[in-house]
Amino acid sequence: MQQFRTLISRRAPRSLGRLSGPGTAAARVVPLYNCVLASKTPLYATSGCMHSLMRSISSEALSREPPHEDLYNAASLDTASAQNEYVPVPFKSYKNVDPETMRAITNVLKFETASKVQDQIISRMPIKGDILVKAKTGTGKTIAFLISAIEAIRREYAQSPDRKRKGRSIGCLIISPTRELAKQIAIEAEKLVKFQGWGVQQVVGGESMNRQLAGLSRMRSDIVIGTPGRVVDFLQNQESFKEQVAATKVLILDEADMMLDMGFRSEVDKIIENMPADRQSFLVSATIDKKVKALASKLLSREVEEIDCVGKDDANTHANVKQEYIQADFSQHLPVMSDLINSHIARNKAEGRGAKIVVFLPTVKAADFYGNVLRNMLSKNAPSEDMALNRSRAPRFGNRGRNTFDDVVSLYVLHGRLSQITRTRRSNIFRGFPVNAGSTSILVTTDVSARGVDYPDVSMVIQAGIPSETPAYIHRLGRTGRAGKSGEGVILLSPMEMPFLKEIKDVPIIESEKYTPEYIQKVCNFETDSGKHFASRWARVLERLDPEQAFAAYISLVAFFAASKDLIRNPNNEMIIDGVKDALKPFDLPPPSLPRGLQMQLSSSSSNRGGYGNSGQRGNGYNRSNNRMRDEGYNRSNISREGGGSYQGSGYGSRNGYDRNNRNDRENRGERQSWMGRGSRNDRGSRNDRETQGGRQSWMGRGRNDRGGRDGQNSGFSRGGGGSNWDGSRF
Ligand SMILES: Nc1ncnc2c1ncn2[C@@H]1O[C@H](COP(=O)(O)OP(=O)(O)OP(=O)(O)O)[C@@H](O)[C@H]1O
């Protein structure tokens, strides 16, 4: 890897404020490509942000302003890969950025130095061809592509001044996969064009079409940010918009791979068809996979330049974000999550900081359900969502000094099935939530929040289960450790999901030392330090439990795994059902009947029997006794379960083994209250287990869940409506 050299003094950072701000002394450094900063210690990892890194740069060095080439040889470097993203190039040193844009960068955004991706793009301006940009999460890609787009639009306007007129044309069209991201880009764009006097319009789903159309026809539309569905809707139904797009010369597809994963391929194709051939196109993401390259070959028809700021030998995640995985059964996910959150709050509090946590769930229904349960577990008075939202506007957060269970915990659920008003409101509140000691804010969400969304100061990301696609692991994790800050990332994997570790073998993830099977068992039995608090709150959770919501979450998980087999080495359908079946065990609820549509989906793909379906998986997986993933895979033989039961000898495919363990668990636990159920009620669960054991029929036939209707399709979770109502939505 080519290394460039910087002049850096080791002065202690004075401020822990923004990434860069007024008065910052920045070195004159012009590194290109894979630049590495000089520092024995990872400066921003300890100080907490890039701003402090900037402040550590000698003002003497700045005043000398040596030419770029000299800087390459000016000092010796250490490899501190995490710092690579924050190459301190003062914005003012770029002569190819328009003065009005520069004014916005320094006065409105108050950025002084460019990140690596920004440096890469600005250094190439004016960019004439198409580009494919890959850079790590949270490193300022949005500003990078906006600056370049603004320059392209300016050149365009210089040639045809008429194009600037209101309602006439669109300077640049930016497509984003989600509404939250579109809005965020719009906010950044408005700041950047403040002194140009330009207009930024949104063509985003879930909001008034008339207002958006009025904006497009009556105001300037120099930058238009849209989501694929609404843009295509306008293209098909609004002739004036179609004409505007037909003359738009700059197209940016942000998070292109997510757009494809969300099924927007045909929308993207339609948008491209409606744009002129001589447009300039940008494809931007932190991960560029084969699908995106295929799209790129169609989209980027002209001269294409690939800007890869990650580098072949570098992990795609940040070194300043610690990554761990925990193996836990579905039945243990909630206790483990609560314990993880509680420990994180306590740790941050000891350091005088609050906690801001994002919890990812695989489906919308699971996010709703887990969000409710976690709210009851973690909030002292478990306010409703709206009470929590109102309270979060109050000036004071938290009760400093008390134990974490007395802290204010505000928890919001966010996914694509909420109304746009609610989505925007919750997302704005979470974004603005201050990270004061004693205050905790938690966002329980789906992969709708995995990409691009910038929530400042997120201190921890918990992934409760695998994501909807492999790259989403990196994007989810990327909600923390942004802009040079540090963070923590934990993924909970059920045994069935463990093969996912092979999908992410290039990231530096280790097995958690703390959450051993024994410790997890203690957590589940309320035997940890915080156990007594959990015990009393767990009673509240059970009291307030909405079984319909629980069943819907369960069914959505089955549907999710049925659709995501390829990420976990293709378990067969029985394995999926078996793998998820314990999810409702802590609530004393048996697995519900699966809706007919889902059953049909499962049976139609039942020929797909991967290696996981066979017993005798040991030796093919990951060895938990080792703290590292091993290529050979996963050895379950040394996992002990509660009551001395063990998976040993049962092979993953064996229902018998599983149920035997369940019975043992029950006997050993007796009436003791724990996450895993309570005495007699538990027996109901066991009956269900037996039914399940007896054959697939029990999943489809009458169970406790048929009370909602005759039709197994709707039973258990669709009270009123007919037709197929199962919902495995991932976003
Ligand atoms: N040069 C800069 N100086 C200071 N802060 C910056 C700079 N560039 C971007 N930021 C800030 O860093 C944060 C992350 O930026 P941004 O959201 O553009 O990252 P990204 O690379 O697009 O991330 P993702 O891959 O998650 O989409 C934002 O809060 C942004 O305002």
mmCIF file with all atom_site columns, N, CA, C and O in Angstrom, residues 324 326 333-334 336-344 356-362 370 374 378 442-445 447 458-465 473 476-477 479-480 488-493 515:
data_model
loop_
_atom_site.group_PDB
_atom_site.id
_atom_site.type_symbol
_atom_site.label_atom_id
_atom_site.label_alt_id
_atom_site.label_comp_id
_atom_site.label_asym_id
_atom_site.label_entity_id
_atom_site.label_seq_id
_atom_site.pdbx_PDB_ins_code
_atom_site.Cartn_x
_atom_site.Cartn_y
_atom_site.Cartn_z
_atom_site.occupancy
_atom_site.B_iso_or_equiv
_atom_site.pdbx_formal_charge
_atom_site.auth_seq_id
_atom_site.auth_comp_id
_atom_site.auth_asym_id
_atom_site.auth_atom_id
_atom_site.pdbx_PDB_model_num
ATOM 1   N N  . GLU A 1 324 ? -18.127 -7.841  18.068 1.00 0.00 ? 324 GLU A N  1
ATOM 2   C CA . GLU A 1 324 ? -18.221 -9.144  18.727 1.00 0.00 ? 324 GLU A CA 1
ATOM 3   C C  . GLU A 1 324 ? -19.465 -9.883  18.251 1.00 0.00 ? 324 GLU A C  1
ATOM 4   O O  . GLU A 1 324 ? -20.449 -9.256  17.870 1.00 0.00 ? 324 GLU A O  1
ATOM 5   N N  . ILE A 1 326 ? -22.190 -13.038 19.546 1.00 0.00 ? 326 ILE A N  1
ATOM 6   C CA . ILE A 1 326 ? -22.638 -13.852 20.680 1.00 0.00 ? 326 ILE A CA 1
ATOM 7   C C  . ILE A 1 326 ? -23.535 -14.935 20.113 1.00 0.00 ? 326 ILE A C  1
ATOM 8   O O  . ILE A 1 326 ? -24.476 -14.630 19.368 1.00 0.00 ? 326 ILE A O  1
ATOM 9   N N  . HIS A 1 333 ? -32.388 -14.299 23.195 1.00 0.00 ? 333 HIS A N  1
ATOM 10  C CA . HIS A 1 333 ? -32.032 -13.012 22.584 1.00 0.00 ? 333 HIS A CA 1
ATOM 11  C C  . HIS A 1 333 ? -32.454 -11.810 23.422 1.00 0.00 ? 333 HIS A C  1
ATOM 12  O O  . HIS A 1 333 ? -31.686 -10.877 23.605 1.00 0.00 ? 333 HIS A O  1
ATOM 13  N N  . LEU A 1 334 ? -33.691 -11.855 23.923 1.00 0.00 ? 334 LEU A N  1
ATOM 14  C CA . LEU A 1 334 ? -34.157 -10.675 24.664 1.00 0.00 ? 334 LEU A CA 1
ATOM 15  C C  . LEU A 1 334 ? -33.395 -10.470 25.968 1.00 0.00 ? 334 LEU A C  1
ATOM 16  O O  . LEU A 1 334 ? -32.951 -9.352  26.251 1.00 0.00 ? 334 LEU A O  1
ATOM 17  N N  . VAL A 1 336 ? -30.404 -11.417 26.649 1.00 0.00 ? 336 VAL A N  1
ATOM 18  C CA . VAL A 1 336 ? -29.031 -11.010 26.314 1.00 0.00 ? 336 VAL A CA 1
ATOM 19  C C  . VAL A 1 336 ? -29.006 -9.556  25.854 1.00 0.00 ? 336 VAL A C  1
ATOM 20  O O  . VAL A 1 336 ? -28.157 -8.769  26.264 1.00 0.00 ? 336 VAL A O  1
ATOM 21  N N  . MET A 1 337 ? -29.984 -9.196  25.026 1.00 0.00 ? 337 MET A N  1
ATOM 22  C CA . MET A 1 337 ? -30.035 -7.809  24.552 1.00 0.00 ? 337 MET A CA 1
ATOM 23  C C  . MET A 1 337 ? -30.192 -6.845  25.719 1.00 0.00 ? 337 MET A C  1
ATOM 24  O O  . MET A 1 337 ? -29.523 -5.820  25.793 1.00 0.00 ? 337 MET A O  1
ATOM 25  N N  . SER A 1 338 ? -31.089 -7.183  26.641 1.00 0.00 ? 338 SER A N  1
ATOM 26  C CA . SER A 1 338 ? -31.311 -6.301  27.789 1.00 0.00 ? 338 SER A CA 1
ATOM 27  C C  . SER A 1 338 ? -30.030 -6.168  28.604 1.00 0.00 ? 338 SER A C  1
ATOM 28  O O  . SER A 1 338 ? -29.667 -5.076  29.043 1.00 0.00 ? 338 SER A O  1
ATOM 29  N N  . ASP A 1 339 ? -29.356 -7.288  28.786 1.00 0.00 ? 339 ASP A N  1
ATOM 30  C CA . ASP A 1 339 ? -28.128 -7.265  29.570 1.00 0.00 ? 339 ASP A CA 1
ATOM 31  C C  . ASP A 1 339 ? -27.039 -6.462  28.861 1.00 0.00 ? 339 ASP A C  1
ATOM 32  O O  . ASP A 1 339 ? -26.320 -5.676  29.481 1.00 0.00 ? 339 ASP A O  1
ATOM 33  N N  . LEU A 1 340 ? -26.945 -6.667  27.549 1.00 0.00 ? 340 LEU A N  1
ATOM 34  C CA . LEU A 1 340 ? -25.956 -5.919  26.761 1.00 0.00 ? 340 LEU A CA 1
ATOM 35  C C  . LEU A 1 340 ? -26.198 -4.419  26.885 1.00 0.00 ? 340 LEU A C  1
ATOM 36  O O  . LEU A 1 340 ? -25.279 -3.632  27.112 1.00 0.00 ? 340 LEU A O  1
ATOM 37  N N  . ILE A 1 341 ? -27.454 -4.047  26.741 1.00 0.00 ? 341 ILE A N  1
ATOM 38  C CA . ILE A 1 341 ? -27.803 -2.627  26.781 1.00 0.00 ? 341 ILE A CA 1
ATOM 39  C C  . ILE A 1 341 ? -27.506 -2.059  28.167 1.00 0.00 ? 341 ILE A C  1
ATOM 40  O O  . ILE A 1 341 ? -26.905 -0.992  28.317 1.00 0.00 ? 341 ILE A O  1
ATOM 41  N N  . ASN A 1 342 ? -27.913 -2.822  29.155 1.00 0.00 ? 342 ASN A N  1
ATOM 42  C CA . ASN A 1 342 ? -27.707 -2.350  30.520 1.00 0.00 ? 342 ASN A CA 1
ATOM 43  C C  . ASN A 1 342 ? -26.222 -2.187  30.842 1.00 0.00 ? 342 ASN A C  1
ATOM 44  O O  . ASN A 1 342 ? -25.802 -1.199  31.434 1.00 0.00 ? 342 ASN A O  1
ATOM 45  N N  . SER A 1 343 ? -25.414 -3.155  30.419 1.00 0.00 ? 343 SER A N  1
ATOM 46  C CA . SER A 1 343 ? -23.974 -3.061  30.682 1.00 0.00 ? 343 SER A CA 1
ATOM 47  C C  . SER A 1 343 ? -23.373 -1.877  29.933 1.00 0.00 ? 343 SER A C  1
ATOM 48  O O  . SER A 1 343 ? -22.498 -1.178  30.444 1.00 0.00 ? 343 SER A O  1
ATOM 49  N N  . HIS A 1 344 ? -23.849 -1.661  28.714 1.00 0.00 ? 344 HIS A N  1
ATOM 50  C CA . HIS A 1 344 ? -23.325 -0.547  27.922 1.00 0.00 ? 344 HIS A CA 1
ATOM 51  C C  . HIS A 1 344 ? -23.663 0.792   28.583 1.00 0.00 ? 344 HIS A C  1
ATOM 52  O O  . HIS A 1 344 ? -22.823 1.678   28.685 1.00 0.00 ? 344 HIS A O  1
ATOM 53  N N  . LYS A 1 356 ? -26.349 5.851   23.209 1.00 0.00 ? 356 LYS A N  1
ATOM 54  C CA . LYS A 1 356 ? -27.268 5.935   22.076 1.00 0.00 ? 356 LYS A CA 1
ATOM 55  C C  . LYS A 1 356 ? -27.089 4.635   21.295 1.00 0.00 ? 356 LYS A C  1
ATOM 56  O O  . LYS A 1 356 ? -26.005 4.347   20.793 1.00 0.00 ? 356 LYS A O  1
ATOM 57  N N  . ILE A 1 357 ? -28.151 3.856   21.244 1.00 0.00 ? 357 ILE A N  1
ATOM 58  C CA . ILE A 1 357 ? -28.009 2.482   20.765 1.00 0.00 ? 357 ILE A CA 1
ATOM 59  C C  . ILE A 1 357 ? -28.991 2.210   19.629 1.00 0.00 ? 357 ILE A C  1
ATOM 60  O O  . ILE A 1 357 ? -30.160 2.600   19.704 1.00 0.00 ? 357 ILE A O  1
ATOM 61  N N  . VAL A 1 358 ? -28.505 1.552   18.592 1.00 0.00 ? 358 VAL A N  1
ATOM 62  C CA . VAL A 1 358 ? -29.405 1.115   17.526 1.00 0.00 ? 358 VAL A CA 1
ATOM 63  C C  . VAL A 1 358 ? -29.479 -0.403  17.574 1.00 0.00 ? 358 VAL A C  1
ATOM 64  O O  . VAL A 1 358 ? -28.453 -1.086  17.588 1.00 0.00 ? 358 VAL A O  1
ATOM 65  N N  . VAL A 1 359 ? -30.703 -0.930  17.640 1.00 0.00 ? 359 VAL A N  1
ATOM 66  C CA . VAL A 1 359 ? -30.916 -2.379  17.656 1.00 0.00 ? 359 VAL A CA 1
ATOM 67  C C  . VAL A 1 359 ? -31.585 -2.763  16.340 1.00 0.00 ? 359 VAL A C  1
ATOM 68  O O  . VAL A 1 359 ? -32.655 -2.251  16.012 1.00 0.00 ? 359 VAL A O  1
ATOM 69  N N  . PHE A 1 360 ? -30.939 -3.640  15.588 1.00 0.00 ? 360 PHE A N  1
ATOM 70  C CA . PHE A 1 360 ? -31.512 -4.080  14.315 1.00 0.00 ? 360 PHE A CA 1
ATOM 71  C C  . PHE A 1 360 ? -32.197 -5.433  14.468 1.00 0.00 ? 360 PHE A C  1
ATOM 72  O O  . PHE A 1 360 ? -31.636 -6.352  15.054 1.00 0.00 ? 360 PHE A O  1
ATOM 73  N N  . LEU A 1 361 ? -33.399 -5.543  13.929 1.00 0.00 ? 361 LEU A N  1
ATOM 74  C CA . LEU A 1 361 ? -34.133 -6.804  13.872 1.00 0.00 ? 361 LEU A CA 1
ATOM 75  C C  . LEU A 1 361 ? -34.348 -7.157  12.408 1.00 0.00 ? 361 LEU A C  1
ATOM 76  O O  . LEU A 1 361 ? -34.381 -6.261  11.564 1.00 0.00 ? 361 LEU A O  1
ATOM 77  N N  . PRO A 1 362 ? -34.522 -8.442  12.126 1.00 0.00 ? 362 PRO A N  1
ATOM 78  C CA . PRO A 1 362 ? -34.631 -8.830  10.708 1.00 0.00 ? 362 PRO A CA 1
ATOM 79  C C  . PRO A 1 362 ? -35.924 -8.392  10.032 1.00 0.00 ? 362 PRO A C  1
ATOM 80  O O  . PRO A 1 362 ? -35.960 -8.240  8.834  1.00 0.00 ? 362 PRO A O  1
ATOM 81  N N  . TYR A 1 370 ? -40.154 -6.795  19.570 1.00 0.00 ? 370 TYR A N  1
ATOM 82  C CA . TYR A 1 370 ? -38.974 -6.658  20.441 1.00 0.00 ? 370 TYR A CA 1
ATOM 83  C C  . TYR A 1 370 ? -38.887 -5.236  21.003 1.00 0.00 ? 370 TYR A C  1
ATOM 84  O O  . TYR A 1 370 ? -38.467 -5.034  22.124 1.00 0.00 ? 370 TYR A O  1
ATOM 85  N N  . LEU A 1 374 ? -38.616 -4.623  24.903 1.00 0.00 ? 374 LEU A N  1
ATOM 86  C CA . LEU A 1 374 ? -37.443 -3.915  25.442 1.00 0.00 ? 374 LEU A CA 1
ATOM 87  C C  . LEU A 1 374 ? -37.856 -2.638  26.175 1.00 0.00 ? 374 LEU A C  1
ATOM 88  O O  . LEU A 1 374 ? -37.265 -2.271  27.182 1.00 0.00 ? 374 LEU A O  1
ATOM 89  N N  . LEU A 1 378 ? -36.655 -2.004  29.882 1.00 0.00 ? 378 LEU A N  1
ATOM 90  C CA . LEU A 1 378 ? -35.575 -1.047  30.154 1.00 0.00 ? 378 LEU A CA 1
ATOM 91  C C  . LEU A 1 378 ? -36.032 0.291   30.704 1.00 0.00 ? 378 LEU A C  1
ATOM 92  O O  . LEU A 1 378 ? -35.262 1.013   31.324 1.00 0.00 ? 378 LEU A O  1
ATOM 93  N N  . ILE A 1 442 ? -32.690 4.605   22.502 1.00 0.00 ? 442 ILE A N  1
ATOM 94  C CA . ILE A 1 442 ? -32.553 3.352   21.754 1.00 0.00 ? 442 ILE A CA 1
ATOM 95  C C  . ILE A 1 442 ? -33.480 3.390   20.544 1.00 0.00 ? 442 ILE A C  1
ATOM 96  O O  . ILE A 1 442 ? -34.647 3.756   20.665 1.00 0.00 ? 442 ILE A O  1
ATOM 97  N N  . LEU A 1 443 ? -32.944 3.033   19.411 1.00 0.00 ? 443 LEU A N  1
ATOM 98  C CA . LEU A 1 443 ? -33.759 2.914   18.214 1.00 0.00 ? 443 LEU A CA 1
ATOM 99  C C  . LEU A 1 443 ? -33.832 1.439   17.842 1.00 0.00 ? 443 LEU A C  1
ATOM 100 O O  . LEU A 1 443 ? -32.808 0.808   17.583 1.00 0.00 ? 443 LEU A O  1
ATOM 101 N N  . VAL A 1 444 ? -35.034 0.890   17.857 1.00 0.00 ? 444 VAL A N  1
ATOM 102 C CA . VAL A 1 444 ? -35.215 -0.506  17.450 1.00 0.00 ? 444 VAL A CA 1
ATOM 103 C C  . VAL A 1 444 ? -35.754 -0.463  16.026 1.00 0.00 ? 444 VAL A C  1
ATOM 104 O O  . VAL A 1 444 ? -36.809 0.117   15.771 1.00 0.00 ? 444 VAL A O  1
ATOM 105 N N  . THR A 1 445 ? -35.028 -1.046  15.125 1.00 0.00 ? 445 THR A N  1
ATOM 106 C CA . THR A 1 445 ? -35.349 -0.785  13.729 1.00 0.00 ? 445 THR A CA 1
ATOM 107 C C  . THR A 1 445 ? -35.040 -1.979  12.843 1.00 0.00 ? 445 THR A C  1
ATOM 108 O O  . THR A 1 445 ? -34.549 -3.014  13.311 1.00 0.00 ? 445 THR A O  1
ATOM 109 N N  . ASP A 1 447 ? -33.702 -3.070  8.591  1.00 0.00 ? 447 ASP A N  1
ATOM 110 C CA . ASP A 1 447 ? -32.659 -2.618  7.669  1.00 0.00 ? 447 ASP A CA 1
ATOM 111 C C  . ASP A 1 447 ? -33.042 -1.342  6.925  1.00 0.00 ? 447 ASP A C  1
ATOM 112 O O  . ASP A 1 447 ? -32.250 -0.834  6.142  1.00 0.00 ? 447 ASP A O  1
ATOM 113 N N  . VAL A 1 458 ? -23.958 7.597   17.883 1.00 0.00 ? 458 VAL A N  1
ATOM 114 C CA . VAL A 1 458 ? -24.435 6.255   18.256 1.00 0.00 ? 458 VAL A CA 1
ATOM 115 C C  . VAL A 1 458 ? -23.255 5.504   18.870 1.00 0.00 ? 458 VAL A C  1
ATOM 116 O O  . VAL A 1 458 ? -22.182 5.402   18.279 1.00 0.00 ? 458 VAL A O  1
ATOM 117 N N  . SER A 1 459 ? -23.456 5.014   20.092 1.00 0.00 ? 459 SER A N  1
ATOM 118 C CA . SER A 1 459 ? -22.335 4.395   20.800 1.00 0.00 ? 459 SER A CA 1
ATOM 119 C C  . SER A 1 459 ? -22.320 2.883   20.646 1.00 0.00 ? 459 SER A C  1
ATOM 120 O O  . SER A 1 459 ? -21.308 2.239   20.890 1.00 0.00 ? 459 SER A O  1
ATOM 121 N N  . MET A 1 460 ? -23.456 2.307   20.259 1.00 0.00 ? 460 MET A N  1
ATOM 122 C CA . MET A 1 460 ? -23.487 0.851   20.117 1.00 0.00 ? 460 MET A CA 1
ATOM 123 C C  . MET A 1 460 ? -24.534 0.418   19.092 1.00 0.00 ? 460 MET A C  1
ATOM 124 O O  . MET A 1 460 ? -25.611 1.014   19.014 1.00 0.00 ? 460 MET A O  1
ATOM 125 N N  . VAL A 1 461 ? -24.162 -0.597  18.320 1.00 0.00 ? 461 VAL A N  1
ATOM 126 C CA . VAL A 1 461 ? -25.125 -1.205  17.399 1.00 0.00 ? 461 VAL A CA 1
ATOM 127 C C  . VAL A 1 461 ? -25.278 -2.673  17.796 1.00 0.00 ? 461 VAL A C  1
ATOM 128 O O  . VAL A 1 461 ? -24.283 -3.392  17.925 1.00 0.00 ? 461 VAL A O  1
ATOM 129 N N  . ILE A 1 462 ? -26.521 -3.081  18.019 1.00 0.00 ? 462 ILE A N  1
ATOM 130 C CA . ILE A 1 462 ? -26.786 -4.494  18.297 1.00 0.00 ? 462 ILE A CA 1
ATOM 131 C C  . ILE A 1 462 ? -27.543 -5.054  17.100 1.00 0.00 ? 462 ILE A C  1
ATOM 132 O O  . ILE A 1 462 ? -28.574 -4.511  16.700 1.00 0.00 ? 462 ILE A O  1
ATOM 133 N N  . GLN A 1 463 ? -27.041 -6.126  16.532 1.00 0.00 ? 463 GLN A N  1
ATOM 134 C CA . GLN A 1 463 ? -27.748 -6.779  15.439 1.00 0.00 ? 463 GLN A CA 1
ATOM 135 C C  . GLN A 1 463 ? -28.331 -8.068  16.016 1.00 0.00 ? 463 GLN A C  1
ATOM 136 O O  . GLN A 1 463 ? -27.604 -9.005  16.314 1.00 0.00 ? 463 GLN A O  1
ATOM 137 N N  . ALA A 1 464 ? -29.635 -8.070  16.198 1.00 0.00 ? 464 ALA A N  1
ATOM 138 C CA . ALA A 1 464 ? -30.279 -9.265  16.754 1.00 0.00 ? 464 ALA A CA 1
ATOM 139 C C  . ALA A 1 464 ? -30.635 -10.177 15.600 1.00 0.00 ? 464 ALA A C  1
ATOM 140 O O  . ALA A 1 464 ? -31.739 -10.176 15.084 1.00 0.00 ? 464 ALA A O  1
ATOM 141 N N  . GLY A 1 465 ? -29.671 -10.915 15.163 1.00 0.00 ? 465 GLY A N  1
ATOM 142 C CA . GLY A 1 465 ? -29.876 -11.812 14.033 1.00 0.00 ? 465 GLY A CA 1
ATOM 143 C C  . GLY A 1 465 ? -29.211 -11.281 12.780 1.00 0.00 ? 465 GLY A C  1
ATOM 144 O O  . GLY A 1 465 ? -28.753 -10.139 12.737 1.00 0.00 ? 465 GLY A O  1
ATOM 145 N N  . TYR A 1 473 ? -24.562 -6.097  6.993  1.00 0.00 ? 473 TYR A N  1
ATOM 146 C CA . TYR A 1 473 ? -23.850 -6.203  8.272  1.00 0.00 ? 473 TYR A CA 1
ATOM 147 C C  . TYR A 1 473 ? -22.946 -4.982  8.445  1.00 0.00 ? 473 TYR A C  1
ATOM 148 O O  . TYR A 1 473 ? -22.926 -4.344  9.505  1.00 0.00 ? 473 TYR A O  1
ATOM 149 N N  . ARG A 1 476 ? -25.092 -1.736  8.782  1.00 0.00 ? 476 ARG A N  1
ATOM 150 C CA . ARG A 1 476 ? -25.717 -1.620  10.111 1.00 0.00 ? 476 ARG A CA 1
ATOM 151 C C  . ARG A 1 476 ? -24.652 -1.175  11.118 1.00 0.00 ? 476 ARG A C  1
ATOM 152 O O  . ARG A 1 476 ? -24.861 -0.247  11.897 1.00 0.00 ? 476 ARG A O  1
ATOM 153 N N  . LEU A 1 477 ? -23.526 -1.875  11.084 1.00 0.00 ? 477 LEU A N  1
ATOM 154 C CA . LEU A 1 477 ? -22.440 -1.552  12.012 1.00 0.00 ? 477 LEU A CA 1
ATOM 155 C C  . LEU A 1 477 ? -21.987 -0.098  11.830 1.00 0.00 ? 477 LEU A C  1
ATOM 156 O O  . LEU A 1 477 ? -21.596 0.573   12.785 1.00 0.00 ? 477 LEU A O  1
ATOM 157 N N  . ARG A 1 479 ? -23.569 2.455   11.575 1.00 0.00 ? 479 ARG A N  1
ATOM 158 C CA . ARG A 1 479 ? -24.336 3.519   12.246 1.00 0.00 ? 479 ARG A CA 1
ATOM 159 C C  . ARG A 1 479 ? -23.592 3.995   13.486 1.00 0.00 ? 479 ARG A C  1
ATOM 160 O O  . ARG A 1 479 ? -23.934 5.027   14.054 1.00 0.00 ? 479 ARG A O  1
ATOM 161 N N  . THR A 1 480 ? -22.586 3.245   13.917 1.00 0.00 ? 480 THR A N  1
ATOM 162 C CA . THR A 1 480 ? -21.737 3.743   15.002 1.00 0.00 ? 480 THR A CA 1
ATOM 163 C C  . THR A 1 480 ? -20.334 3.951   14.442 1.00 0.00 ? 480 THR A C  1
ATOM 164 O O  . THR A 1 480 ? -20.040 3.546   13.317 1.00 0.00 ? 480 THR A O  1
ATOM 165 N N  . GLU A 1 488 ? -19.233 0.435   19.418 1.00 0.00 ? 488 GLU A N  1
ATOM 166 C CA . GLU A 1 488 ? -19.239 -1.005  19.677 1.00 0.00 ? 488 GLU A CA 1
ATOM 167 C C  . GLU A 1 488 ? -20.296 -1.646  18.800 1.00 0.00 ? 488 GLU A C  1
ATOM 168 O O  . GLU A 1 488 ? -21.374 -1.077  18.621 1.00 0.00 ? 488 GLU A O  1
ATOM 169 N N  . GLY A 1 489 ? -20.002 -2.833  18.314 1.00 0.00 ? 489 GLY A N  1
ATOM 170 C CA . GLY A 1 489 ? -20.994 -3.557  17.530 1.00 0.00 ? 489 GLY A CA 1
ATOM 171 C C  . GLY A 1 489 ? -21.070 -5.002  17.988 1.00 0.00 ? 489 GLY A C  1
ATOM 172 O O  . GLY A 1 489 ? -20.048 -5.657  18.157 1.00 0.00 ? 489 GLY A O  1
ATOM 173 N N  . VAL A 1 490 ? -22.297 -5.474  18.223 1.00 0.00 ? 490 VAL A N  1
ATOM 174 C CA . VAL A 1 490 ? -22.484 -6.856  18.648 1.00 0.00 ? 490 VAL A CA 1
ATOM 175 C C  . VAL A 1 490 ? -23.557 -7.489  17.770 1.00 0.00 ? 490 VAL A C  1
ATOM 176 O O  . VAL A 1 490 ? -24.592 -6.877  17.521 1.00 0.00 ? 490 VAL A O  1
ATOM 177 N N  . ILE A 1 491 ? -23.294 -8.697  17.302 1.00 0.00 ? 491 ILE A N  1
ATOM 178 C CA . ILE A 1 491 ? -24.339 -9.426  16.573 1.00 0.00 ? 491 ILE A CA 1
ATOM 179 C C  . ILE A 1 491 ? -24.703 -10.679 17.359 1.00 0.00 ? 491 ILE A C  1
ATOM 180 O O  . ILE A 1 491 ? -23.823 -11.406 17.828 1.00 0.00 ? 491 ILE A O  1
ATOM 181 N N  . LEU A 1 492 ? -26.000 -10.871 17.570 1.00 0.00 ? 492 LEU A N  1
ATOM 182 C CA . LEU A 1 492 ? -26.487 -12.086 18.239 1.00 0.00 ? 492 LEU A CA 1
ATOM 183 C C  . LEU A 1 492 ? -26.865 -13.091 17.166 1.00 0.00 ? 492 LEU A C  1
ATOM 184 O O  . LEU A 1 492 ? -27.638 -12.760 16.261 1.00 0.00 ? 492 LEU A O  1
ATOM 185 N N  . LEU A 1 493 ? -26.325 -14.273 17.280 1.00 0.00 ? 493 LEU A N  1
ATOM 186 C CA . LEU A 1 493 ? -26.625 -15.285 16.275 1.00 0.00 ? 493 LEU A CA 1
ATOM 187 C C  . LEU A 1 493 ? -27.177 -16.524 16.955 1.00 0.00 ? 493 LEU A C  1
ATOM 188 O O  . LEU A 1 493 ? -26.577 -17.038 17.914 1.00 0.00 ? 493 LEU A O  1
ATOM 189 N N  . TYR A 1 515 ? -20.143 -13.165 27.140 1.00 0.00 ? 515 TYR A N  1
ATOM 190 C CA . TYR A 1 515 ? -21.415 -13.886 26.964 1.00 0.00 ? 515 TYR A CA 1
ATOM 191 C C  . TYR A 1 515 ? -21.178 -15.352 26.590 1.00 0.00 ? 515 TYR A C  1
ATOM 192 O O  . TYR A 1 515 ? -21.460 -15.788 25.477 1.00 0.00 ? 515 TYR A O  1
#
